[in-house]
Amino acid sequence: MPAALRILSLCAALVALGCASRPIGDVTLERGKTGRVQGDLAVAQKGAAAVAVISTDVGRGLAFVVDPDGYLITNRHVIEDADHIEDVTFPALRPQRSFAAVRIVYIDPSRDLALIKLDVDAPLPSLSLATVGSAPIEEYLHAKDRVLLLARPGEDEAAGAGGKRPTGFVARTGNVRELEVYNPAVGPGAFFGLSQAVRRGQSGGPVLDRYGRVVGVVSWTWKHRVGGYAIPIAEAAQMLSERPAMDTPAEQSARAAERARGFLKALDGGDLEVARRMMSPTYSRKIRQRTMTTIAEQLPGDGRAAVQQFVAALEDIIDSQPTGAEELPFSKVQDVVLRTGTRGFMEALGVEGALSKDQVISFFFEFAQAYVGARYFAESDQDAAMNAAMMRLQTVDAARTFAFAEATGRFKRGAHLEVERLEIVPGAYAPHAVVTLRNRDADGRQPTTLVMQMRLEWGDWYVAELQTAGG
């Protein structure tokens, strides 16, 4: 047999066994074999070498290498709310390796997934995936399949000989409990359940099957419920496929125009959640800071009574629910939140004239969602619920609500907006886009020109502020 045919035959055999690579942009994913079941120790040892701990200014999580050139997948929530990543460390490597030069390549706007890149001088150990495409989960995972998770040793880990606690990672074996669990608050699509307990700090780590392949990404857990939940690994491959190309000015310009039109389409179609997620993280933090500072300045004085009355109204809603009720009374919560935008409440709070009605409502909307959720589902006391609400206000997701209220306050009801001109402006750190919009009101009045600023962040364009340019 000619050499070329032998090579083709070998490749075909490897693909049949499930071993193939797929380049997606500059990231190459490896699909693992299914021919030989590995023992728990072998799976854990190989997996641990490719798993890193991400330390940020607000917490820690895990990530795993999918390309030896330094590409890692983690959860969006591990890095989204951090001001900076302090380091990425591989505890199981000998010698241990740590990286301070970390770049956020892409953050998925809807899934709880992100891609980061390390500046490496030598290849890193990497993990193969159960699929490198958009295969249905049933093709590579089934209920009751044996799976393994990795976690950092905790204070509760038993000490070994000489009183030393384990270093590196602890492997926890278990099974897939179910394949379809939905939680829109975490992300779209189905998650799969795990029998192992998922603790704080495990987010972003791999779920490994008996072949040593990654079948999912640890994502979340419910308080007072055993086990945790993971994102199917096909979703990570899909995230990489959807990541926009930004290598050339032409690609950047085309993507900026696409995003600008997508934002306007979402607004026009009433899909406000899609539009809200397109708000710039940096700009959102800026608006959030201004809103919270303005409100906080009033709390030592008369504003404190207004907030106390608001919390008391939430407590009345919680107390009125029958024992064992499983649904949160968000319609009643919404009514209480909307009242914070009235002139009387804003005057009592001390922010009349300093903040818009939309900004005040957005603050108390985010506060109420977290507070009532903690009291109702997690059975937290009032102090713990208050802490949960304040933590929620510090997230980028909440900040986007503030920025969205600020930006959309410039739109007129019934207006039809379209992109008239787009200019990419180079910057010291990243370019930004200036998008001129024509606002043709439905009643035929003189159109108003709006200018929309867009920032290139996290591998895509995001909407920042809107400015009125003329009328």
Coordinates of N, CA and C in Angstrom, one line a residue, residues 184-388:
P184 N -32.2 29.3 33.6 CA -32.0 30.5 32.7 C -31.1 31.6 33.4
A185 N -31.1 31.6 34.7 CA -30.3 32.6 35.4 C -28.8 32.3 35.2
V186 N -28.4 31.1 34.9 CA -27.0 30.8 34.7 C -26.7 30.8 33.3
G187 N -27.6 30.5 32.4 CA -27.3 30.4 31.0 C -28.3 29.6 30.2
P188 N -28.3 29.7 28.9 CA -29.3 29.0 28.1 C -28.9 27.5 27.9
G189 N -29.9 26.8 27.5 CA -29.6 25.4 27.2 C -29.6 24.5 28.4
A190 N -29.4 23.2 28.2 CA -29.5 22.2 29.3 C -28.1 22.1 29.9
F191 N -28.1 21.9 31.2 CA -26.9 21.5 32.0 C -27.1 20.1 32.4
F192 N -26.0 19.4 32.8 CA -26.2 18.0 33.3 C -25.8 18.0 34.8
G193 N -26.4 17.1 35.5 CA -26.2 17.1 37.0 C -25.2 16.1 37.4
L194 N -24.5 16.4 38.5 CA -23.5 15.5 39.0 C -23.8 15.1 40.4
S195 N -23.4 13.9 40.8 CA -23.7 13.4 42.1 C -22.7 14.0 43.1
Q196 N -21.5 14.4 42.7 CA -20.5 15.0 43.6 C -20.9 16.4 44.0
A197 N -20.5 16.7 45.3 CA -20.7 18.0 45.8 C -19.8 19.0 45.0
V198 N -20.3 20.1 44.6 CA -19.5 21.2 44.0 C -19.4 22.3 45.0
R199 N -18.2 22.7 45.3 CA -17.9 23.7 46.3 C -17.4 25.0 45.6
R200 N -17.4 26.0 46.4 CA -16.8 27.3 45.9 C -15.4 27.1 45.5
G201 N -15.0 27.6 44.4 CA -13.6 27.5 43.9 C -13.5 26.4 42.8
Q202 N -14.5 25.6 42.6 CA -14.4 24.5 41.6 C -14.9 25.0 40.3
S203 N -15.6 26.1 40.2 CA -16.1 26.6 39.0 C -15.1 26.7 37.9
G204 N -15.4 26.3 36.7 CA -14.5 26.4 35.6 C -13.6 25.1 35.4
G205 N -13.7 24.2 36.3 CA -12.9 23.0 36.2 C -13.6 21.9 35.3
P206 N -12.8 21.0 34.8 CA -13.3 20.0 33.9 C -14.1 18.8 34.6
V207 N -15.1 18.3 33.9 CA -15.7 17.0 34.3 C -15.1 16.0 33.3
L208 N -14.4 15.0 33.9 CA -13.7 14.0 33.1 C -14.5 12.6 33.1
D209 N -14.5 12.0 32.0 CA -15.2 10.7 31.9 C -14.2 9.6 32.1
R210 N -14.6 8.3 32.0 CA -13.7 7.2 32.3 C -12.6 7.0 31.2
Y211 N -12.7 7.8 30.1 CA -11.7 7.7 29.1 C -10.7 8.9 29.3
G212 N -10.9 9.7 30.3 CA -10.0 10.8 30.6 C -10.3 12.0 29.7
R213 N -11.5 12.0 29.0 CA -11.9 13.2 28.2 C -12.7 14.2 29.0
V214 N -12.7 15.4 28.6 CA -13.6 16.4 29.2 C -15.0 16.3 28.6
V215 N -15.9 16.1 29.4 CA -17.3 16.0 29.0 C -18.1 17.2 29.4
G216 N -17.6 18.1 30.3 CA -18.3 19.2 30.7 C -17.4 20.2 31.5
V217 N -18.0 21.4 31.8 CA -17.3 22.4 32.6 C -18.2 22.7 33.8
V218 N -17.6 22.5 35.0 CA -18.3 22.7 36.3 C -18.8 24.1 36.3
S219 N -20.0 24.3 36.6 CA -20.6 25.7 36.5 C -21.3 26.2 37.8
W220 N -22.2 25.4 38.4 CA -22.9 26.0 39.5 C -23.5 24.9 40.4
T221 N -24.0 25.3 41.5 CA -24.7 24.4 42.4 C -25.8 25.1 43.1
W222 N -26.8 24.4 43.6 CA -27.9 25.0 44.4 C -27.6 24.7 45.9
K223 N -27.8 25.8 46.7 CA -27.6 25.6 48.1 C -28.6 24.7 48.6
H224 N -28.2 23.8 49.6 CA -29.1 22.9 50.3 C -29.4 21.7 49.3
R225 N -28.8 21.6 48.2 CA -29.0 20.4 47.3 C -27.7 19.7 47.1
V226 N -27.7 18.4 47.1 CA -26.5 17.6 46.9 C -26.2 17.6 45.4
G227 N -24.9 17.7 45.2 CA -24.4 17.6 43.8 C -24.2 19.0 43.2
G228 N -23.8 19.0 41.9 CA -23.6 20.2 41.2 C -24.0 20.0 39.7
Y229 N -23.7 21.1 38.9 CA -24.2 21.1 37.5 C -23.0 21.6 36.6
A230 N -23.0 21.1 35.4 CA -22.0 21.4 34.5 C -22.5 21.7 33.1
I231 N -21.8 22.5 32.3 CA -22.1 22.8 30.9 C -21.6 21.7 30.0
P232 N -22.4 21.1 29.2 CA -21.8 20.1 28.2 C -20.7 20.7 27.4
I233 N -19.7 19.9 27.2 CA -18.4 20.3 26.5 C -18.7 20.8 25.1
A234 N -19.7 20.3 24.4 CA -20.1 20.7 23.1 C -20.4 22.2 23.1
E235 N -20.9 22.7 24.2 CA -21.2 24.2 24.3 C -19.9 25.0 24.2
A236 N -18.8 24.4 24.8 CA -17.5 25.1 24.7 C -17.0 25.2 23.3
A237 N -17.1 24.0 22.6 CA -16.7 24.0 21.2 C -17.5 25.0 20.4
Q238 N -18.8 25.0 20.7 CA -19.7 26.0 20.0 C -19.3 27.4 20.3
M239 N -18.9 27.7 21.5 CA -18.4 29.1 21.9 C -17.2 29.5 21.0
L240 N -16.3 28.5 20.8 CA -15.1 28.9 20.0 C -15.5 29.1 18.6
S241 N -16.4 28.3 18.1 CA -16.9 28.5 16.7 C -17.6 29.8 16.5
E242 N -18.3 30.3 17.5 CA -19.0 31.6 17.3 C -18.1 32.8 17.6
R243 N -16.9 32.6 18.1 CA -16.1 33.7 18.5 C -15.7 34.5 17.2
P244 N -16.0 35.8 17.2 CA -15.8 36.5 15.9 C -14.3 36.8 15.6
A245 N -14.0 36.8 14.3 CA -12.7 37.1 13.8 C -12.4 38.6 14.0
M246 N -11.3 39.0 14.6 CA -11.0 40.4 14.8 C -9.6 40.7 14.5
D247 N -9.0 39.9 13.5 CA -7.6 40.1 13.2 C -7.2 41.3 12.4
T248 N -8.1 41.7 11.6 CA -7.8 42.8 10.6 C -8.8 44.0 10.9
P249 N -8.4 45.2 10.5 CA -9.3 46.3 10.6 C -10.7 46.1 9.9
A250 N -10.6 45.5 8.8 CA -11.9 45.2 8.0 C -12.8 44.3 8.8
E251 N -12.2 43.2 9.5 CA -13.0 42.3 10.3 C -13.6 43.0 11.5
Q252 N -12.8 43.9 12.1 CA -13.3 44.7 13.2 C -14.4 45.6 12.9
S253 N -14.3 46.3 11.7 CA -15.3 47.2 11.3 C -16.6 46.4 10.9
A254 N -16.5 45.3 10.2 CA -17.7 44.5 9.9 C -18.4 44.0 11.1
R255 N -17.6 43.6 12.1 CA -18.2 43.0 13.3 C -18.9 44.2 14.1
A256 N -18.2 45.3 14.2 CA -18.8 46.5 14.9 C -20.2 46.8 14.3
A257 N -20.2 46.9 13.0 CA -21.5 47.2 12.3 C -22.6 46.2 12.6
E258 N -22.1 44.9 12.6 CA -23.1 43.8 12.9 C -23.6 43.9 14.3
R259 N -22.7 44.2 15.3 CA -23.2 44.3 16.7 C -24.1 45.5 16.9
A260 N -23.7 46.6 16.2 CA -24.6 47.8 16.4 C -26.0 47.6 15.9
R261 N -26.1 46.9 14.7 CA -27.4 46.6 14.1 C -28.1 45.6 15.0
G262 N -27.4 44.6 15.6 CA -28.0 43.7 16.4 C -28.5 44.3 17.7
F263 N -27.8 45.3 18.2 CA -28.3 46.0 19.4 C -29.6 46.7 19.1
L264 N -29.7 47.4 18.0 CA -30.9 48.2 17.6 C -32.0 47.2 17.3
K265 N -31.7 46.1 16.7 CA -32.8 45.1 16.4 C -33.4 44.5 17.7
A266 N -32.5 44.2 18.7 CA -33.0 43.7 19.9 C -33.9 44.7 20.6
L267 N -33.5 46.0 20.6 CA -34.3 47.0 21.2 C -35.7 47.1 20.5
D268 N -35.6 47.2 19.1 CA -36.8 47.3 18.3 C -37.8 46.1 18.5
G269 N -37.2 44.9 18.7 CA -38.0 43.7 18.9 C -38.4 43.5 20.3
G270 N -38.0 44.3 21.2 CA -38.3 44.1 22.6 C -37.5 43.0 23.3
D271 N -36.4 42.6 22.7 CA -35.6 41.6 23.3 C -34.5 42.3 24.2
L272 N -35.0 42.8 25.3 CA -34.2 43.7 26.1 C -33.0 43.0 26.8
E273 N -33.2 41.7 27.1 CA -32.1 41.0 27.7 C -30.9 40.8 26.8
V274 N -31.2 40.6 25.5 CA -30.1 40.5 24.5 C -29.4 41.8 24.4
A275 N -30.1 42.9 24.4 CA -29.5 44.2 24.3 C -28.8 44.6 25.5
R276 N -29.3 44.2 26.7 CA -28.6 44.5 28.0 C -27.2 43.8 28.0
R277 N -27.2 42.6 27.6 CA -25.9 41.9 27.6 C -24.8 42.4 26.6
M278 N -25.3 43.3 25.8 CA -24.3 43.9 24.8 C -23.7 45.2 25.4
M279 N -24.1 45.6 26.6 CA -23.5 46.8 27.2 C -22.0 46.6 27.6
S280 N -21.2 47.6 27.4 CA -19.8 47.5 27.7 C -19.5 47.2 29.2
P281 N -18.7 46.2 29.5 CA -18.4 46.0 31.0 C -17.7 47.2 31.6
T282 N -16.8 47.8 30.9 CA -16.1 49.0 31.5 C -17.0 50.1 31.8
Y283 N -17.8 50.5 30.8 CA -18.8 51.6 30.9 C -19.8 51.2 31.9
S284 N -20.3 50.0 32.0 CA -21.3 49.6 32.9 C -20.8 49.8 34.4
R285 N -19.6 49.4 34.6 CA -19.0 49.6 36.0 C -19.0 51.1 36.3
K286 N -18.6 51.9 35.4 CA -18.6 53.3 35.6 C -20.0 53.9 36.0
I287 N -21.0 53.5 35.3 CA -22.4 54.0 35.6 C -22.8 53.4 36.9
R288 N -22.5 52.1 37.2 CA -22.9 51.5 38.5 C -22.2 52.2 39.6
Q289 N -21.0 52.6 39.5 CA -20.3 53.3 40.6 C -20.9 54.6 40.9
R290 N -21.3 55.3 39.8 CA -21.9 56.7 40.0 C -23.2 56.5 40.7
T291 N -24.0 55.6 40.3 CA -25.4 55.4 40.9 C -25.3 55.0 42.3
M292 N -24.4 54.0 42.6 CA -24.3 53.5 44.0 C -23.7 54.5 44.9
T293 N -22.8 55.3 44.4 CA -22.2 56.4 45.2 C -23.2 57.4 45.6
T294 N -24.0 57.8 44.6 CA -25.1 58.8 44.9 C -26.1 58.3 45.9
I295 N -26.5 57.1 45.8 CA -27.4 56.5 46.8 C -26.8 56.4 48.1
A296 N -25.5 55.9 48.2 CA -24.8 55.6 49.4 C -24.6 56.9 50.2
E297 N -24.5 58.0 49.5 CA -24.3 59.3 50.2 C -25.5 59.7 51.0
Q298 N -26.7 59.2 50.6 CA -27.9 59.6 51.3 C -28.3 58.6 52.5
L299 N -27.6 57.5 52.6 CA -28.0 56.5 53.6 C -27.8 56.9 55.0
P300 N -26.7 57.7 55.3 CA -26.6 58.1 56.7 C -27.7 59.1 57.2
G301 N -28.4 59.7 56.2 CA -29.4 60.7 56.6 C -30.8 60.1 56.3
D302 N -31.7 60.9 55.6 CA -33.1 60.6 55.4 C -33.2 59.4 54.5
G303 N -32.2 59.1 53.6 CA -32.4 58.0 52.7 C -32.4 56.7 53.3
R304 N -31.9 56.5 54.5 CA -31.9 55.3 55.2 C -33.3 54.8 55.5
A305 N -34.2 55.7 55.8 CA -35.6 55.3 56.1 C -36.3 54.8 54.9
A306 N -36.0 55.4 53.7 CA -36.6 55.0 52.5 C -36.2 53.5 52.1
V307 N -34.9 53.2 52.3 CA -34.4 51.9 52.0 C -35.0 50.9 53.0
Q308 N -35.1 51.3 54.2 CA -35.7 50.4 55.2 C -37.2 50.1 54.9
Q309 N -37.9 51.1 54.4 CA -39.3 50.8 54.0 C -39.3 49.9 52.8
F310 N -38.4 50.0 51.9 CA -38.3 49.1 50.7 C -38.1 47.7 51.1
V311 N -37.1 47.5 52.0 CA -36.8 46.1 52.5 C -38.0 45.6 53.3
A312 N -38.7 46.4 54.1 CA -39.9 45.9 54.8 C -41.0 45.5 53.8
A313 N -41.1 46.2 52.7 CA -42.1 45.8 51.7 C -41.8 44.4 51.1
L314 N -40.5 44.2 50.9 CA -40.0 42.9 50.4 C -40.3 41.8 51.4
E315 N -40.1 42.1 52.7 CA -40.3 41.1 53.7 C -41.8 40.8 53.8
D316 N -42.7 41.7 53.6 CA -44.1 41.5 53.6 C -44.5 40.5 52.5
I317 N -43.9 40.6 51.3 CA -44.1 39.7 50.2 C -43.7 38.3 50.6
I318 N -42.5 38.2 51.2 CA -42.0 36.9 51.6 C -42.9 36.2 52.6
D319 N -43.3 37.0 53.6 CA -44.1 36.5 54.7 C -45.5 36.0 54.2
S320 N -46.0 36.6 53.1 CA -47.3 36.3 52.6 C -47.4 35.1 51.8
Q321 N -46.2 34.5 51.5 CA -46.2 33.3 50.6 C -46.5 32.1 51.5
P322 N -47.3 31.1 50.9 CA -47.7 29.9 51.7 C -46.4 29.0 51.9
T323 N -46.4 28.3 52.9 CA -45.3 27.4 53.2 C -45.2 26.3 52.1
G324 N -44.0 26.1 51.6 CA -43.8 25.1 50.6 C -43.9 25.6 49.2
A325 N -44.3 26.9 49.0 CA -44.4 27.5 47.7 C -43.1 27.4 46.9
E326 N -43.1 27.0 45.7 CA -41.9 26.9 44.9 C -41.6 28.0 44.0
E327 N -42.5 28.9 43.7 CA -42.3 30.0 42.8 C -42.1 31.3 43.5
L328 N -41.2 32.0 43.1 CA -40.9 33.3 43.7 C -41.9 34.4 43.1
P329 N -42.6 35.1 44.0 CA -43.6 36.1 43.6 C -43.0 37.3 42.9
F330 N -42.4 37.2 41.7 CA -41.7 38.3 41.1 C -42.6 39.4 40.7
S331 N -43.9 39.1 40.4 CA -44.8 40.1 39.9 C -45.0 41.1 41.1
K332 N -45.2 40.6 42.3 CA -45.3 41.5 43.4 C -44.1 42.3 43.7
V333 N -42.9 41.6 43.6 CA -41.6 42.3 43.8 C -41.5 43.4 42.8
Q334 N -41.9 43.1 41.5 CA -41.8 44.2 40.5 C -42.6 45.4 40.8
D335 N -43.8 45.2 41.4 CA -44.6 46.3 41.8 C -44.0 47.2 42.8
V336 N -43.3 46.6 43.8 CA -42.6 47.3 44.8 C -41.4 48.1 44.2
V337 N -40.7 47.4 43.3 CA -39.5 48.0 42.6 C -40.0 49.3 41.8
L338 N -41.0 49.1 41.1 CA -41.5 50.3 40.2 C -41.8 51.5 41.1
R339 N -42.3 51.3 42.3 CA -42.6 52.4 43.1 C -41.4 53.2 43.5
T340 N -40.2 52.6 43.4 CA -39.0 53.4 43.8 C -38.7 54.5 42.8
G341 N -39.4 54.4 41.6 CA -39.2 55.5 40.6 C -40.1 56.6 40.7
T342 N -41.0 56.6 41.7 CA -41.9 57.7 41.9 C -41.2 58.9 42.5
R343 N -41.7 60.1 42.2 CA -41.1 61.3 42.7 C -41.0 61.3 44.2
G344 N -42.1 60.8 44.9 CA -42.1 60.8 46.3 C -41.0 59.9 46.9
F345 N -40.8 58.7 46.4 CA -39.7 57.9 46.9 C -38.4 58.5 46.6
M346 N -38.2 59.0 45.4 CA -36.9 59.6 45.1 C -36.5 60.8 46.0
E347 N -37.6 61.5 46.3 CA -37.3 62.7 47.3 C -37.0 62.2 48.6
A348 N -37.7 61.1 49.1 CA -37.4 60.5 50.4 C -36.0 59.9 50.4
L349 N -35.6 59.3 49.3 CA -34.3 58.8 49.2 C -33.2 59.8 49.2
G350 N -33.6 61.0 48.7 CA -32.6 62.1 48.6 C -31.9 62.2 47.3
V351 N -32.4 61.6 46.2 CA -31.7 61.6 44.9 C -32.5 62.3 43.8
E352 N -33.6 62.9 44.2 CA -34.4 63.6 43.1 C -33.5 64.7 42.5
G353 N -33.4 64.7 41.2 CA -32.5 65.6 40.5 C -31.1 65.2 40.3
A354 N -30.7 64.2 41.1 CA -29.3 63.7 41.0 C -29.3 62.4 40.1
L355 N -30.3 61.6 40.2 CA -30.4 60.4 39.4 C -31.7 60.3 38.6
S356 N -31.7 59.7 37.5 CA -33.0 59.5 36.7 C -33.8 58.4 37.4
K357 N -35.1 58.4 37.0 CA -36.0 57.4 37.5 C -35.5 56.0 37.1
D358 N -35.1 55.9 35.9 CA -34.6 54.6 35.4 C -33.4 54.1 36.2
Q359 N -32.5 55.0 36.6 CA -31.4 54.6 37.3 C -31.7 54.1 38.7
V360 N -32.7 54.8 39.4 CA -33.1 54.3 40.7 C -33.8 53.0 40.6
I361 N -34.7 52.8 39.6 CA -35.4 51.6 39.5 C -34.4 50.4 39.2
S362 N -33.4 50.7 38.4 CA -32.5 49.6 38.1 C -31.7 49.2 39.3
F363 N -31.3 50.1 40.2 CA -30.7 49.8 41.4 C -31.5 48.9 42.3
F364 N -32.8 49.3 42.5 CA -33.6 48.5 43.4 C -34.1 47.2 42.8
F365 N -34.1 47.2 41.5 CA -34.5 45.9 40.8 C -33.4 44.8 41.1
E366 N -32.2 45.2 40.9 CA -31.1 44.2 41.1 C -31.0 43.9 42.6
F367 N -31.2 44.9 43.5 CA -31.1 44.6 44.9 C -32.2 43.6 45.3
A368 N -33.5 43.9 44.8 CA -34.6 43.0 45.2 C -34.5 41.6 44.7
Q369 N -34.0 41.4 43.4 CA -33.9 40.1 42.9 C -33.0 39.2 43.8
A370 N -31.9 39.8 44.2 CA -30.9 39.0 45.0 C -31.4 38.8 46.4
Y371 N -32.0 39.9 47.0 CA -32.5 39.8 48.4 C -33.6 38.8 48.5
V372 N -34.6 38.9 47.7 CA -35.7 38.0 47.8 C -35.3 36.6 47.5
G373 N -34.5 36.4 46.5 CA -34.0 35.1 46.1 C -33.3 34.4 47.3
A374 N -32.4 35.2 48.0 CA -31.7 34.6 49.1 C -32.6 34.3 50.3
R375 N -33.6 35.1 50.5 CA -34.6 34.8 51.6 C -35.5 33.7 51.3
Y376 N -35.9 33.6 50.0 CA -36.9 32.7 49.6 C -36.4 31.3 49.3
F377 N -35.3 31.2 48.5 CA -34.8 29.9 48.1 C -33.7 29.4 49.0
A378 N -32.8 30.3 49.4 CA -31.7 29.8 50.2 C -32.0 29.9 51.7
E379 N -33.2 30.4 52.0 CA -33.6 30.5 53.4 C -32.6 31.2 54.3
S380 N -32.0 32.3 53.7 CA -31.1 33.1 54.4 C -31.8 34.1 55.4
D381 N -31.1 34.4 56.5 CA -31.7 35.5 57.3 C -31.5 36.8 56.7
Q382 N -32.0 37.9 57.3 CA -32.0 39.2 56.7 C -30.6 39.7 56.4
D383 N -29.7 39.5 57.4 CA -28.4 40.0 57.2 C -27.7 39.3 56.0
A384 N -27.8 38.0 56.0 CA -27.2 37.2 54.9 C -27.8 37.6 53.5
A385 N -29.1 37.9 53.5 CA -29.8 38.3 52.3 C -29.3 39.7 51.9
M386 N -29.1 40.5 52.8 CA -28.6 41.9 52.5 C -27.2 41.8 51.9
N387 N -26.4 40.9 52.5 CA -25.0 40.7 51.9 C -25.1 40.1 50.5
A388 N -26.1 39.2 50.2 CA -26.2 38.7 48.9 C -26.6 39.8 47.9

